[in-house]
XYZ file of C-alpha atoms in Angstrom:
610
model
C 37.194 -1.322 39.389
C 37.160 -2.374 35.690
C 34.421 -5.154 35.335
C 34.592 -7.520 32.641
C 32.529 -9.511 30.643
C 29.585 -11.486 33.160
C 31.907 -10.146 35.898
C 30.465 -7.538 38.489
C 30.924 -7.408 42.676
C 27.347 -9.457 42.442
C 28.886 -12.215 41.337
C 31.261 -11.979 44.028
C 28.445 -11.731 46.427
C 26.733 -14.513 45.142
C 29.398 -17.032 44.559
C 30.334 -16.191 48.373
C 26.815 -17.213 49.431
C 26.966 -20.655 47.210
C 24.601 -19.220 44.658
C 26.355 -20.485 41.367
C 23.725 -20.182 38.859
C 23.814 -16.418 39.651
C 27.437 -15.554 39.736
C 28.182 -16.196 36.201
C 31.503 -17.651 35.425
C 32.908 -15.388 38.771
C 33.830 -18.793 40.151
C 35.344 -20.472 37.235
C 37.601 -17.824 36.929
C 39.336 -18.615 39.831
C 38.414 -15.024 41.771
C 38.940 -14.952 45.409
C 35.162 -14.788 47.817
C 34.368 -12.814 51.043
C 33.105 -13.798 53.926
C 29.274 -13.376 54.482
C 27.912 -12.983 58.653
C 24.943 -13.546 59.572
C 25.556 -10.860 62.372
C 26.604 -7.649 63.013
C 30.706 -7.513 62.018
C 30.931 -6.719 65.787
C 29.566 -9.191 66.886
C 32.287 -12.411 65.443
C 33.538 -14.124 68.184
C 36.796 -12.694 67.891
C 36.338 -9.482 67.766
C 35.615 -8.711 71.144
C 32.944 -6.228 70.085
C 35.801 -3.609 69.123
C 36.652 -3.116 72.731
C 39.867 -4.238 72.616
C 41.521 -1.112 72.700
C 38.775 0.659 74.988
C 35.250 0.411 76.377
C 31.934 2.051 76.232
C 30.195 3.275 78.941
C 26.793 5.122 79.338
C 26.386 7.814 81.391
C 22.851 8.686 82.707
C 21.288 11.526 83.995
C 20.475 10.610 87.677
C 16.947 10.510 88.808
C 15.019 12.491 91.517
C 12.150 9.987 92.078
C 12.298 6.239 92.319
C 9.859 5.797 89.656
C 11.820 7.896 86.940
C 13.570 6.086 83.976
C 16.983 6.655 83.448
C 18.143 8.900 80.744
C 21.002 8.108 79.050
C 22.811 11.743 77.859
C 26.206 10.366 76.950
C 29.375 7.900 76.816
C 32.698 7.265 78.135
C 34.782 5.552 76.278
C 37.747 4.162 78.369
C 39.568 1.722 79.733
C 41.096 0.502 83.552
C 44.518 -1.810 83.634
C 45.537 -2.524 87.340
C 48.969 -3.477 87.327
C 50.596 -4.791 90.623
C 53.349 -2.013 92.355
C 56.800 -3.695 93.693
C 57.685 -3.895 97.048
C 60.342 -2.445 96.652
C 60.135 1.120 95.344
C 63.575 0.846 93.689
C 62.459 -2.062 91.015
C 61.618 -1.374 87.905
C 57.338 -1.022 87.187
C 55.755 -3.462 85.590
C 55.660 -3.828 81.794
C 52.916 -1.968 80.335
C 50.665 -3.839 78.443
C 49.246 -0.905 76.172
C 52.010 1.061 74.300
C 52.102 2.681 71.107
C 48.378 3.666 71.420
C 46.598 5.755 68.443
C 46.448 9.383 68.068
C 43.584 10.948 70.560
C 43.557 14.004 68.094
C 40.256 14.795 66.030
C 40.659 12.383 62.630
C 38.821 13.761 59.308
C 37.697 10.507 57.331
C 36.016 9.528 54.264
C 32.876 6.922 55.123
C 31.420 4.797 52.557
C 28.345 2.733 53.559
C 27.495 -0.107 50.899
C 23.919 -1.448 51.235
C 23.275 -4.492 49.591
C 20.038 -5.491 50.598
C 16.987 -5.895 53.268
C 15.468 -9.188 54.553
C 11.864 -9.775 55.821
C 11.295 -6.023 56.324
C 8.225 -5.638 58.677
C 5.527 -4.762 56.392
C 3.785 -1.021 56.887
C 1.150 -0.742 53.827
C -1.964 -2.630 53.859
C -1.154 -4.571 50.783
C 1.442 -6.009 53.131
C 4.085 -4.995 51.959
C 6.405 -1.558 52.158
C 8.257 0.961 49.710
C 11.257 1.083 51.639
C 14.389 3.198 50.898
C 17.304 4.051 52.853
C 18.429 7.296 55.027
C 21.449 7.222 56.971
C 22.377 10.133 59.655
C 26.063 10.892 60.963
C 26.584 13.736 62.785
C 24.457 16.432 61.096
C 24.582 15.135 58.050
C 21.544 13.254 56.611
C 21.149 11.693 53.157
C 18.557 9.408 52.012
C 17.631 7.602 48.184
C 13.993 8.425 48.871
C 13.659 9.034 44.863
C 15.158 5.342 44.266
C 12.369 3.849 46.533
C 12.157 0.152 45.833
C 8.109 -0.403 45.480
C 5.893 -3.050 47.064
C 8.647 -5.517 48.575
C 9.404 -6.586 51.680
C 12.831 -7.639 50.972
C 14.462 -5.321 48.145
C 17.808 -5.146 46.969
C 19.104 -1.597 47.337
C 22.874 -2.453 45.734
C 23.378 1.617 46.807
C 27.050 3.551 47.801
C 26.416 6.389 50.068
C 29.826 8.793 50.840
C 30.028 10.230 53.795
C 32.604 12.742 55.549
C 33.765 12.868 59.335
C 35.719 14.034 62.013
C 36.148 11.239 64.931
C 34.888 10.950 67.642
C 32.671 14.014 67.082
C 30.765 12.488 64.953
C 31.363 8.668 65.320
C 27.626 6.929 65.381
C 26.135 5.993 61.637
C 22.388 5.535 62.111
C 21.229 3.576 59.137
C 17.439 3.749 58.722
C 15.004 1.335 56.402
C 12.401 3.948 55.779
C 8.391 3.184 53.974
C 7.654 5.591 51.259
C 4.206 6.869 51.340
C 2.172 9.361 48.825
C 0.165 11.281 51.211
C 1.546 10.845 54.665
C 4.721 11.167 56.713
C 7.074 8.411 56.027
C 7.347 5.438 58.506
C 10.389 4.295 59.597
C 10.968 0.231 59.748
C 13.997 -0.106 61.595
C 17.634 1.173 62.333
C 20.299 0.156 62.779
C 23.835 1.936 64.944
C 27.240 1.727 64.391
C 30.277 2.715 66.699
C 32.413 4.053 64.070
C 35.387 4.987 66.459
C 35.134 1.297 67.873
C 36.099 0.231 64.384
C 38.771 2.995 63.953
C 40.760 2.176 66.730
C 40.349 -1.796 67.154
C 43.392 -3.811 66.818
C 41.390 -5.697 64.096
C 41.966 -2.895 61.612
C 37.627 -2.957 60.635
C 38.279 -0.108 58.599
C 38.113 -1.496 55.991
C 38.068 -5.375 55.032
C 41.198 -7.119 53.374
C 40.562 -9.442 50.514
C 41.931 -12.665 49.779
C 44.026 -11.760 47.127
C 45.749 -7.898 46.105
C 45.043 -6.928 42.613
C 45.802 -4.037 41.165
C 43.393 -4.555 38.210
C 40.285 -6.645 37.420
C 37.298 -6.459 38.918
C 38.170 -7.044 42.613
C 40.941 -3.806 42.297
C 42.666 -3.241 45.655
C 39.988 -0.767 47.151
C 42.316 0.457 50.647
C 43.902 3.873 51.061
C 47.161 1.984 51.684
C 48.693 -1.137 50.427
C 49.410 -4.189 52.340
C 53.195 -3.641 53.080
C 52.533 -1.010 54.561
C 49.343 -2.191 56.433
C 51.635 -5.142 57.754
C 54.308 -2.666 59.232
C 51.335 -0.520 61.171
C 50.090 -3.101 62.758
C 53.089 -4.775 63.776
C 54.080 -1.564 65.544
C 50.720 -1.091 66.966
C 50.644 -4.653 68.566
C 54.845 -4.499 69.865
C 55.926 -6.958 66.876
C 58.899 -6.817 65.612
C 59.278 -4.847 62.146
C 58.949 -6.882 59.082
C 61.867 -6.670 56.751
C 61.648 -7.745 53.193
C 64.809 -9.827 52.550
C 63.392 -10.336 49.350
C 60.282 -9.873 46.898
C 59.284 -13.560 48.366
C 60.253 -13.274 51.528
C 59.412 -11.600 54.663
C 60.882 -11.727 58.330
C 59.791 -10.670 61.235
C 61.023 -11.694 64.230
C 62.022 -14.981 64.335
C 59.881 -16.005 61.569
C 60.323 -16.354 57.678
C 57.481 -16.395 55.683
C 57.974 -17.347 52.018
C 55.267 -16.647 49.011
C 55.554 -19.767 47.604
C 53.980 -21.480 51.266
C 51.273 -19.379 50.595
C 50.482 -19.968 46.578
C 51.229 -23.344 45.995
C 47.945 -24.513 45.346
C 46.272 -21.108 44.542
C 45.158 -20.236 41.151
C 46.797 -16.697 40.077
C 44.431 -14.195 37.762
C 46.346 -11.377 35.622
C 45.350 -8.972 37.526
C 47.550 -9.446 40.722
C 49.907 -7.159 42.045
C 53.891 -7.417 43.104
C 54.965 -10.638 45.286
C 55.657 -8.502 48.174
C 52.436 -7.145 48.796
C 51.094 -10.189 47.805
C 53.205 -12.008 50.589
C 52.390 -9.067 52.762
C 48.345 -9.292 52.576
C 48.715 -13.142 53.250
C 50.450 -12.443 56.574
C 48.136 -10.445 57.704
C 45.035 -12.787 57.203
C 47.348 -15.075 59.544
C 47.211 -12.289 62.258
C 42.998 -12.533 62.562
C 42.667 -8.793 60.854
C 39.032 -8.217 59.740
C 38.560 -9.746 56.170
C 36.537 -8.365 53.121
C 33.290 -9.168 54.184
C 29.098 -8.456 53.856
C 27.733 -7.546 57.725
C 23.939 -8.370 58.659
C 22.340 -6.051 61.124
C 18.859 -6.587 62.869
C 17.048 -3.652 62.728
C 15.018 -2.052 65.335
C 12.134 0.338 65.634
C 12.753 2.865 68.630
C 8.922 2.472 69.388
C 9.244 -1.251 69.819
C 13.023 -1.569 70.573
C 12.905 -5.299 71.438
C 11.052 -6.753 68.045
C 13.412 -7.539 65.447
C 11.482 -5.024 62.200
C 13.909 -6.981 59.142
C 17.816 -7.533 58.645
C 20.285 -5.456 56.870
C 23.048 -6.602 54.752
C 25.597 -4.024 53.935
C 29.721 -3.474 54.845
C 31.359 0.259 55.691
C 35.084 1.329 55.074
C 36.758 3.912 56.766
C 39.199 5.802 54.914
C 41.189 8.375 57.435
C 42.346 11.104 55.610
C 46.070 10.917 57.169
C 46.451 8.027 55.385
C 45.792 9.365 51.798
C 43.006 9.254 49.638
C 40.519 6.408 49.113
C 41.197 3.733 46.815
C 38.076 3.169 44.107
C 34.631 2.966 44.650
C 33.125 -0.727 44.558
C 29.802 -0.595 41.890
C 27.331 -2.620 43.260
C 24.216 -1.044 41.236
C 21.506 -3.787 41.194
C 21.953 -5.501 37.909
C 20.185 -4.429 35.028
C 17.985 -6.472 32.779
C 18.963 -6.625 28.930
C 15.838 -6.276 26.363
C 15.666 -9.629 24.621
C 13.402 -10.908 21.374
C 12.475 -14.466 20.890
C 11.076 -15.193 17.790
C 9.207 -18.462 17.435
C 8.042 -20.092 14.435
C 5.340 -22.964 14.483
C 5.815 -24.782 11.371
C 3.670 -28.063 11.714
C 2.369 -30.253 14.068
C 1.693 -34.299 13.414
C -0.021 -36.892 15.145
C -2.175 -34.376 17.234
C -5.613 -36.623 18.727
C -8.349 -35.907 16.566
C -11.267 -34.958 19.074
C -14.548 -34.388 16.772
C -16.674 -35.949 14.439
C -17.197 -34.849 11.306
C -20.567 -34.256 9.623
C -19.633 -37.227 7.524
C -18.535 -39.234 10.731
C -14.689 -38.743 10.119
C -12.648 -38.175 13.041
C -10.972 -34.420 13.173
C -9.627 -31.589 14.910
C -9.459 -27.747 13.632
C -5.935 -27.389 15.285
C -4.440 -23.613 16.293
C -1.570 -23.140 18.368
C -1.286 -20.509 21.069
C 1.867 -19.555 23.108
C 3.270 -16.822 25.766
C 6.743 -16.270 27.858
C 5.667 -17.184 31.702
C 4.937 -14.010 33.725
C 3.718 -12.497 30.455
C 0.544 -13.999 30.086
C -0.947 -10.987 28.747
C 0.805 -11.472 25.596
C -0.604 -14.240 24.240
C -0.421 -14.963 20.878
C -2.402 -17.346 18.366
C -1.614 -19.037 15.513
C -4.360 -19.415 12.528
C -6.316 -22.765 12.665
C -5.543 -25.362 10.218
C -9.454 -26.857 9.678
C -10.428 -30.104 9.395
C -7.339 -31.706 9.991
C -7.976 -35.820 9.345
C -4.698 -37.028 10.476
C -3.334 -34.884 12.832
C -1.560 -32.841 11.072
C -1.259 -29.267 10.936
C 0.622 -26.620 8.600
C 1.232 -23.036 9.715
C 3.601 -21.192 8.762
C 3.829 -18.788 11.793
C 5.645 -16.528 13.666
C 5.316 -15.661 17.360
C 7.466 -12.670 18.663
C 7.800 -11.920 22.247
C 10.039 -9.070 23.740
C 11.045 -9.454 27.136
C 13.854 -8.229 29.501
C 16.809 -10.586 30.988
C 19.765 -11.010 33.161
C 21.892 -13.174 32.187
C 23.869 -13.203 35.017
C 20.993 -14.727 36.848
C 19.626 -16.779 34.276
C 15.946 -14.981 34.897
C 13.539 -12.536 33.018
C 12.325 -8.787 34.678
C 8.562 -8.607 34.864
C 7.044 -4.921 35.960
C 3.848 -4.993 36.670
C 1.235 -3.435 38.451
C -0.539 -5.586 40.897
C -3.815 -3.815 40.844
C -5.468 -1.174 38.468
C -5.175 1.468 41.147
C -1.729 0.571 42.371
C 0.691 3.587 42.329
C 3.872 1.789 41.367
C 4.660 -1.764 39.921
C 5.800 -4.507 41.122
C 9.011 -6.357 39.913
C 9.682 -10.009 39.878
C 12.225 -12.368 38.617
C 10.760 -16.016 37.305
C 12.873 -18.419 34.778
C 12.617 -17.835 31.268
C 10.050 -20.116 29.626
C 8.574 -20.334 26.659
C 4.570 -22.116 27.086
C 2.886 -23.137 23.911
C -1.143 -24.960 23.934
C -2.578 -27.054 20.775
C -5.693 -26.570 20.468
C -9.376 -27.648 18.993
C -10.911 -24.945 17.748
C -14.977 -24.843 18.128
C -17.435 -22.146 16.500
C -20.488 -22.891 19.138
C -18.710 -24.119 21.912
C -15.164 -23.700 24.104
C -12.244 -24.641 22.273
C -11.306 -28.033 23.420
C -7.624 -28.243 24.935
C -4.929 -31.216 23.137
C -1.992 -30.494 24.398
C 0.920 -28.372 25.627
C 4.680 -28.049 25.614
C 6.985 -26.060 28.374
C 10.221 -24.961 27.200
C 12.499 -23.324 29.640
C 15.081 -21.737 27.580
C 18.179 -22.012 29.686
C 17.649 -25.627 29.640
C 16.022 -26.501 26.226
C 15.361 -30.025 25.524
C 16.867 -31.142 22.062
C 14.611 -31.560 19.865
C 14.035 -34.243 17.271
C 14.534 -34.006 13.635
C 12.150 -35.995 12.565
C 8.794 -36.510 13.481
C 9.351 -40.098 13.843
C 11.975 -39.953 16.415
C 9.598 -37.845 18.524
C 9.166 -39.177 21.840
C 8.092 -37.981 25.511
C 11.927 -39.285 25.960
C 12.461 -35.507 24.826
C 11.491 -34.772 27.369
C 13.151 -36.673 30.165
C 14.278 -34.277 33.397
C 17.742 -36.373 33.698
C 18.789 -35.792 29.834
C 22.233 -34.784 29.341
C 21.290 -33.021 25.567
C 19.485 -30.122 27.671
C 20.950 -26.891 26.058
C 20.972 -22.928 26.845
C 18.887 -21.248 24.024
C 20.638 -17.955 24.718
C 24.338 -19.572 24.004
C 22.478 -21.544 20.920
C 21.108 -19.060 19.635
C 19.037 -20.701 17.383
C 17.170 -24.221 17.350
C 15.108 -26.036 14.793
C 13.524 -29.283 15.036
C 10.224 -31.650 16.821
C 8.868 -31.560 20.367
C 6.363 -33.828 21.784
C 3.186 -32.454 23.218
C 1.516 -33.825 26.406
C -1.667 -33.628 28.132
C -1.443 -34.384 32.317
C -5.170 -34.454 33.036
C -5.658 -37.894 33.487
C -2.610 -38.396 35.899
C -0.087 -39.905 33.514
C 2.252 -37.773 30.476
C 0.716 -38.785 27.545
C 1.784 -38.097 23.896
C -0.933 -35.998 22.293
C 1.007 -34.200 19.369
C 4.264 -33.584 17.890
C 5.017 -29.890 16.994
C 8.177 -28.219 14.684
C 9.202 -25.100 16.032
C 12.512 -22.821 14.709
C 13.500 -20.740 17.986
C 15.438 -17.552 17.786
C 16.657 -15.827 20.393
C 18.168 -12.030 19.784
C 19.294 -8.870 20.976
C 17.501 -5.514 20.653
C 20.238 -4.454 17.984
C 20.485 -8.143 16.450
C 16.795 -7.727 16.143
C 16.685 -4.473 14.484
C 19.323 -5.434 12.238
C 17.609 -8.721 11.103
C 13.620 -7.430 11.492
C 10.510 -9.813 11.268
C 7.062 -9.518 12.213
C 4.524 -11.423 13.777
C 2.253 -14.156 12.269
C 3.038 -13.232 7.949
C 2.871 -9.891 8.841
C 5.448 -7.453 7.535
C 8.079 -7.182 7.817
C 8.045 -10.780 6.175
C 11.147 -11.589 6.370
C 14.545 -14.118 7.946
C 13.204 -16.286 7.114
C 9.944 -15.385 4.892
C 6.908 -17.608 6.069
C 4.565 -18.115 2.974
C 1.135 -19.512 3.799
C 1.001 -23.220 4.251
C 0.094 -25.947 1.333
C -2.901 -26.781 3.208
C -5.396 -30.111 1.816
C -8.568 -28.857 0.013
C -10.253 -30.592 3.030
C -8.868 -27.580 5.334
C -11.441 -24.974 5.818
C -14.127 -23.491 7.961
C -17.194 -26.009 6.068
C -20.058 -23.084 6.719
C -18.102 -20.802 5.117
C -17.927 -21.988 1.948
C -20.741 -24.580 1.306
C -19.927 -25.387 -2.333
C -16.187 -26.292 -1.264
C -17.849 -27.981 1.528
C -19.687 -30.683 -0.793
C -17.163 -30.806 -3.602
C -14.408 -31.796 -0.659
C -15.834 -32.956 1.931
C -19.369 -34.472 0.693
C -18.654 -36.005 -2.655
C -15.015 -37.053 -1.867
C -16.471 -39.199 0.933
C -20.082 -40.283 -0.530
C -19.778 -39.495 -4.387
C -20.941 -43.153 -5.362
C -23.892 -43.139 -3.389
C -24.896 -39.794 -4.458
C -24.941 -40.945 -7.499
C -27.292 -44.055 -7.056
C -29.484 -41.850 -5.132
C -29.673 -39.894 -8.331
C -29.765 -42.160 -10.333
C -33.037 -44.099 -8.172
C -34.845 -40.505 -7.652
C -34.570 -40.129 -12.028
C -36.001 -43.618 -12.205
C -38.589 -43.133 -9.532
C -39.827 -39.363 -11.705
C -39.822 -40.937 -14.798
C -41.780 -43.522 -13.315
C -44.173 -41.643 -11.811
C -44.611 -39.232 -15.421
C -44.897 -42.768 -17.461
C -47.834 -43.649 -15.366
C -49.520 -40.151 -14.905
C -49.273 -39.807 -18.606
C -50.193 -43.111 -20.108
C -54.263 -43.181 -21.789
C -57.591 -44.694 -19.976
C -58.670 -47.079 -22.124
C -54.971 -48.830 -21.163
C -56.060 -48.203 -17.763
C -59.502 -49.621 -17.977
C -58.219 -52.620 -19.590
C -55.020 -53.170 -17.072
C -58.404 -52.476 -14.431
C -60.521 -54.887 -16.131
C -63.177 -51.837 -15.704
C -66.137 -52.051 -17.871
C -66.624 -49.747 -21.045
C-alpha cells in the first residue's frame, strides 16, 4: 500500500491502542482502526475456538505399563451430529444442519505471518536481558531473521513479514518461535507459540484473513484480500444456507427479506479519497454485521516445551491465509520498524543577564566568570562548552556561540534514537527512545577549585516554552507546565528570544539567570545546504558569530597582570593610590632632608655642647 506523508500501518497500530502522540495525524485523518486482543484470535468469545465447523482430537499411543506417559502421535479432526430417526420410515429425515461444507481436497495457500512485537520476554543472558529473533516452522519449511537479531531487550519490536507456502491439512500447524541469539553457543529458545491453520481455513468466521472497517482501493490501508467483499458476502451466505444477496442497486443490497441501504451505514462516517465503489463498500459493512473476523493484531503467550506451564513472554502478530483457488494475494502490508531521521540542532548562546554573582573579587566586588555548557538528553557524552565571559560584575554575560548537536529522530513518535553500548565489552548496542531535550548549565568558572553550579534550563523541543523578547519580561512564568504558548521546535523551525534559568537545590524554583538563545532545528540536507560550525569555528557562517564586545574588566586577572591593575586595580582604588604615593614621596623626602642636613644644625636643635 502507498503510504503517505506521517502515514504508515504503525500509526494504525498505535492509534488502535490509544497511543496518539505516536500515530501522527493517522487519526485526524479520519482512517478506520483494528481491533487489538489481548489473546490468542482463537480464543474471542465468539469464536468458538474455530471448531465450529469440526473438532480436534488427540490420538495417543496406548501404554503398556501404568506408569508410562501418554504419547500423543496424532489428530482427528471431526465432528458427531445425532439427529433423531422418524417413526415412521416413510417421513422425510430430518433437516441437516451442515450442508454446503468446504472442499476436503488438498488446498495450496500463500501464508503471511506479520510479527509486530514481543512483551516481557523471559530473559536468557546474564545481563538480563536476551537477543531475541524470530524462526517460524510449517511443515518442512523453516525460516528465521537470525541476522536482524534485536540486541539486549526483553521486549523488541520485530515489525517483520515472513511468506510462507502450503498445502492444507498436510502441513497446517505454524510454530512461531522467540529465539536468544548467542556468539559462542547454541541458541536458546524463549518460547513458541502453535497455530491450527486449517481451524482458521475452514471456520465459518472466515479468519483468513481480517476485514477492515472500511474498503479502499488506495491509501495506505489498500484492500489487502485475494477477493473483494461482494464476493466475500455471496460465499459466505452460501456457506451458512442464506439466501443470495442481490444488488438491486450500487446502494442497495437484499438478501432475503432484508434491505440494506449504504446510506444506514455512512451517515455519520467520515469518507477518505481512497475508498472504493458503493457496492463493495455496502457489501464489507454487511458482513461486519454477520460477526466475521475483523482486521485485527492477535497476542499469543508463549511457552517453553521444557517448562510448558510458565508463561516465557507474549507475542503480538496477525496471519492471513490466501488459498490459491481464490487468486492471488492482494499487497503486502509494510510494517518495517520505523526509522529514525538524522537531525541537527544548532544552538546559539548569545548572552545571559542577571546571573547571581557568587565570588569576591580581590578588590571585594561581587562576580562570577560565567560559561555555559549544554547537551541533548541521552547524549551526555557530547557535551559542549561555551568560552567564559570573566569577571562579570552584573551578571551579565556575552558569547557569541554556537552549539551543534546531531542526533537521530522519529517524528512519528515525537522521540530521539540513542545506540549505545552498555558496557566497553558489550558485543552489540543497545537502543533506546527518550524525548528530545535540549539541557543547558550556567556556570562559575574557578582556576583552583570546582566550578561552582548557577543555574540550568530544560528545553524539551516538542514542547518549547516561548521565550521572552526582552530580558525584562523574563520570568519563571516561562516556564509554567499549564502554558498554552508551548510550541513544537521541529514545526518552528527556528526560535529566538530569553529563558529564565533556575536552580532547585534549596527546594523552591528560583530565578538565577536569564539566557538568549537562537534555536535551529534542520535536516541532514537543510544542514549541508546552509553549513555552520561549532563555537566561531569555520565554517562561520548563517548567521556569522563575531566575538563578543566584552568590558575591559572581562579577563582571566593572572593572565595579564598589567590589564589587571589598569582595570581592575586603579579603576576601583586610583584615588587612594595616589595619596599613598603621594604620603610615601613625602615620607622619602623626609627622611633624605633629615639624613642630609649638617651637625652643627644638629648640635644646636640637640642643645649638645661644642
Amino acid at each position: 500500500p502507498v503510504v503517505e506523508d506521517d502515514i504508515d500501518w504503525w500509526s494504525k497500530y498505535y492509534a488502535s491502542k490509544g497511543e496518539l502522540n505516536k500515530c501522527g495525524s493517522y487519526a485526524q485523518k479520519g482512517y478506520e482502526t483494528l481491533t487489538i486482543l489481548s489473546h490468542p484470535l482463537e480464543l474471542h468469545e465468539i469464536y468458538e475456538g474455530f471448531s465450529d465447523f469440526c473438532r480436534t482430537f488427540e490420538l495417543s499411543r496406548g501404554k503398556t505399563k501404568f506408569e508410562e506417559e501418554n504419547e500423543i502421535v496424532g489428530e482427528f479432526k471431526g465432528l458427531f451430529k445425532v439427529y433423531p430417526l422418524p417413526e415412521d420410515p416413510n417421513e422425510p429425515l430430518p433437516h441437516r444442519t451442515m450442508e454446503n461444507l468446504p472442499s476436503n481436497s488438498l488446498e495450496e495457500c500463500v501464508v503471511r505471518v506479520y510479527i509486530i512485537r514481543a512483551i516481557d520476554l523471559q530473559p536468557t543472558d546474564s545481563n538480563g536481558k536476551s537477543d531475541p529473533y524470530i524462526e517460524i516452522e510449517l511443515g518442512k519449511t523453516t525460516i528465521d531473521n537470525r541476522d536482524e537479531r534485536i540486541p539486549n531487550t526483553t521486549n523488541p519490536v520485530f515489525g517483520k513479514m515472513f511468506e510462507l507456502k502450503t498445502i492444507i491439512p498436510t502441513a497446517k500447524d505454524l510454530i512461531i518461535r522467540v529465539k536468544d541469539w548467542d556468539l559462542l553457543t547454541s541458541d536458546d529458545v524463549i518460547g513458541q507459540t502453535t497455530i491450527d491453520l486449517e481451524n482458521r481455513f475452514l471456520s465459518k468466521y472466515r479468519a483468513t484473513c481480517g476485514l477492515p472497517l472500511q474498503y479502499n482501493v488506495t491509501g495506505p490501508n489498500q484492500w489487502r484480500d485475494s477477493v473483494r467483499p461482494r464476493k466475500i458476502l455471496y460465499d459466505v451466505c452460501k456457506r451458512n444456507n442464506l439466501p443470495v444477496p442481490e444488488l438491486l442497486d450500487e446502494q442497495t443490497i437484499k438478501i432475503g427479506d432484508y434491505l440494506f441501504h449504504l446510506e444506514d451505514f455512512e451517515q455519520e462516517k467520515h469518507l477518505t479519497i481512497h475508498v472504493g465503489d458503493d457496492e463493495e463498500r455496502l457489501a464489507l459493512y454487511i458482513l461486519h454485521k454477520l460477526r466475521l473476523c475483523p482486521e485485527h493484531v492477535e497476542t499469543r503467550p508463549l511457552f517453553n516445551p521444557i517448562q510448558p506451564l510458565i508463561e516465557q513472554g507474549r507475542l503480538e502478530l496477525f496471519i492471513d491465509i490466501f488459498p490459491r483457488s481464490q487468486g492471488s494475494p492482494g499487497p503486502v502490508f509494510t510494517i518495517t520498524p520505523r526509522k529514525p531521521k538524522p537531525y541537527i540542532l544548532r544552538c546559539i548562546i548569545w548572552n545571559t543577564s542577571d546571573v547571581i554573582l557568587q565570588e569576591t573579587s580581590i578588590t571585594g566586588e561581587q562576580m562570577s566568570d560565567i560559561y555555559v555548557k549544554g547537551w541533548m538528553g541521552g547524549i551526555e557524552e557530547e557535551v559542549q562548552k561555551t568560552d567564559v565571559h570573566y569577571r562579570s560584575m552584573d551578571g551579565e554575560g556575552n558569547f557569541n556561540w554556537r552549539f551543534v548537536y546531531e542526533f537521530s529522530y522519529l517524528p512519528a513518535e515525537r522521540c530521539i534514537s540513542v545506540k549505545k553500548k552498555e558496557h566497553f565489552w558489550s558485543y552489540d548496542t543497545t537502543e533506546l527512545t527518550i524525548p528530545p531535550v535540549l539541557n543547558l548549565q550556567v556556570w562559575d568558572n574557578d582556576k583552583f577549585s570546582a566550578d561552582d553550579f548557577l543555574g540550568a534550563l530544560t528545553l524539551d523541543l516538542n514542547r518549547l516554552y516561548k521565550p521572552a523578547k526582552d530580558p525584562d519580561f523574563c520570568t519563571l512564568d516561562i516556564l509554567d507546565d499549564e502554558s498554552s504558548n508551548a510550541v513544537s521546535l521541529f514545526e518552528m523551525k527556528r526560535v529566538k528570544g530569553w529563558w529564565p534559568c533556575v536552580n532547585v537545590e534549596g527546594g523552591d524554583p528560583e530565578l538565577t539567570g536569564k539566557i538568549e538563545l537562537e534555536l535551529e532545528i534542520l535536516t541532514e540536507e537543510e544542514a549541508r545546504e546552509r553549513p555552520a560550525g561549532r563555537g566561531r569555528e569555520e565554517p562561520n557562517e548563517n548567521p556569522k558569530l563575531d566575538p563578543p564586545q566584552r568590558p575591559e574588566t572581562s579577563f582571566l586577572w593572572f593572565s595579564s597582570p598589567f590589564r589587571t591593575f589598569k582595570n581592575i586595580i586603579w579603576r576601583k582604588s586610583k584615588w587612594y593610590i595616589i595619596g599613598a604615593l603621594l604620603l610615601i614621596c613625602f615620607i622619602i623626602f623626609l627622611l633624605l632632608f633629615l639624613w642630609a642636613m649638617p651637625s652643627a644644625v644638629w648640635a644646636r636643635l640637640l642643645r649638645i655642647p661644642g
